[in-house]
Short mmCIF file of C-alpha atoms in Angstrom, two decimals:
data_model
loop_
_atom_site.label_atom_id
_atom_site.label_comp_id
_atom_site.label_asym_id
_atom_site.label_seq_id
_atom_site.Cartn_x
_atom_site.Cartn_y
_atom_site.Cartn_z
CA MET A 16 -26.72 -49.95 -24.78
CA LYS A 17 -27.66 -53.40 -24.57
CA ASN A 18 -24.97 -53.73 -21.51
CA LYS A 19 -27.14 -50.94 -19.49
CA LEU A 20 -30.35 -52.60 -20.08
CA VAL A 21 -29.11 -55.92 -19.10
CA LEU A 22 -27.46 -53.80 -15.71
CA LEU A 23 -30.96 -52.23 -15.23
CA PHE A 24 -32.96 -55.19 -15.43
CA MET A 25 -30.54 -57.22 -13.17
CA ILE A 26 -30.71 -54.31 -10.67
CA ILE A 27 -34.08 -53.96 -10.88
CA THR A 28 -34.22 -58.12 -10.36
CA ALA A 29 -31.52 -58.20 -8.03
CA ALA A 30 -33.73 -55.73 -5.32
CA VAL A 31 -36.92 -56.85 -5.85
CA LEU A 32 -35.98 -60.40 -5.34
CA GLY A 33 -33.85 -59.50 -2.39
CA GLY A 34 -36.83 -57.97 -0.77
CA LEU A 35 -38.98 -61.26 -1.32
CA LEU A 36 -36.17 -62.97 0.27
CA GLY A 37 -35.25 -60.74 3.41
CA ASN A 38 -39.16 -60.79 4.10
CA LEU A 39 -39.11 -64.72 3.80
CA CYS A 40 -36.43 -64.89 6.16
CA ASP A 41 -37.51 -62.91 8.58
CA GLY A 42 -38.32 -65.47 11.64
CA VAL A 43 -36.58 -68.35 9.94
CA TYR A 44 -33.58 -69.64 12.70
CA GLY A 45 -30.60 -69.07 11.19
CA LEU A 46 -31.58 -67.01 8.19
CA SER A 47 -33.10 -64.23 10.50
CA TRP A 48 -30.22 -61.84 9.54
CA LEU A 49 -30.66 -61.79 5.79
CA ALA A 50 -33.95 -59.77 7.21
CA TYR A 51 -31.76 -56.84 8.85
CA SER A 52 -32.45 -53.45 7.17
CA LYS A 53 -31.65 -50.00 7.82
CA ALA A 54 -33.90 -46.91 6.58
CA ILE A 55 -32.43 -43.73 5.45
CA GLY A 56 -33.86 -40.72 4.03
CA LEU A 57 -35.12 -37.15 4.04
CA ASP A 58 -38.79 -36.68 5.26
CA ALA A 59 -40.62 -34.62 2.73
CA THR A 60 -40.16 -31.23 2.97
CA THR A 61 -42.90 -28.21 1.38
CA LEU A 62 -41.34 -25.35 -0.51
CA ASN A 63 -43.74 -22.77 -0.81
CA LEU A 64 -43.32 -20.44 -3.61
CA SER A 65 -46.53 -18.84 -3.97
CA VAL A 66 -47.20 -19.55 -7.42
CA PHE A 67 -46.52 -23.30 -6.37
CA ASP A 68 -45.33 -25.66 -4.19
CA LEU A 69 -42.10 -28.07 -3.88
CA THR A 70 -42.28 -31.31 -2.37
CA PHE A 71 -38.81 -33.13 -1.93
CA GLY A 72 -38.32 -36.54 0.28
CA ILE A 73 -36.55 -39.61 -0.68
CA HIS A 74 -36.53 -42.87 1.64
CA VAL A 75 -34.05 -46.10 1.22
CA GLN A 76 -34.75 -49.08 2.85
CA MET A 77 -32.22 -52.33 2.30
CA ASN A 78 -31.81 -55.22 3.51
CA VAL A 79 -28.88 -57.43 3.53
CA ALA A 80 -30.22 -59.79 1.10
CA GLN A 81 -30.84 -57.09 -1.00
CA ILE A 82 -27.41 -55.93 -0.83
CA ILE A 83 -26.22 -59.36 -1.46
CA LEU A 84 -28.04 -59.59 -4.97
CA LEU A 85 -27.60 -56.60 -5.83
CA ALA A 86 -23.54 -57.16 -5.36
CA LEU A 87 -24.19 -60.48 -8.11
CA ALA A 88 -26.01 -58.77 -9.91
CA LEU A 89 -22.99 -55.97 -10.48
CA VAL A 90 -20.90 -58.87 -11.06
CA VAL A 91 -22.89 -61.31 -13.44
CA SER A 92 -24.02 -58.58 -15.39
CA PRO A 93 -21.61 -58.01 -18.09
CA LYS A 94 -21.03 -61.80 -18.72
CA ILE A 95 -24.73 -62.21 -19.10
CA ALA A 96 -24.23 -58.80 -21.72
CA ASN A 97 -21.65 -60.50 -23.08
CA ALA A 98 -23.08 -63.95 -23.77
CA ILE A 99 -26.44 -61.91 -25.59
CA LYS A 100 -24.11 -60.59 -27.62
CA ALA A 101 -22.77 -63.82 -29.15
#
């Protein structure tokens, strides 16, 4: 259970810090590649069933810094989880 919580915490932290790092490096010469991002998703679509409406949609935008930090979090989280157990 601790392993999953550590992994979840590391993924959330990596996503947030990667977004922040990407925004900070946006106008910096030599580091602007960290801010390159691509958005993928599905625009909101509504299904009207007369009794209720269902709305579906998802939008994900990740930059290079987030991808690097997420990969690092996946590698480091088992080591941190093992260190917590000891």
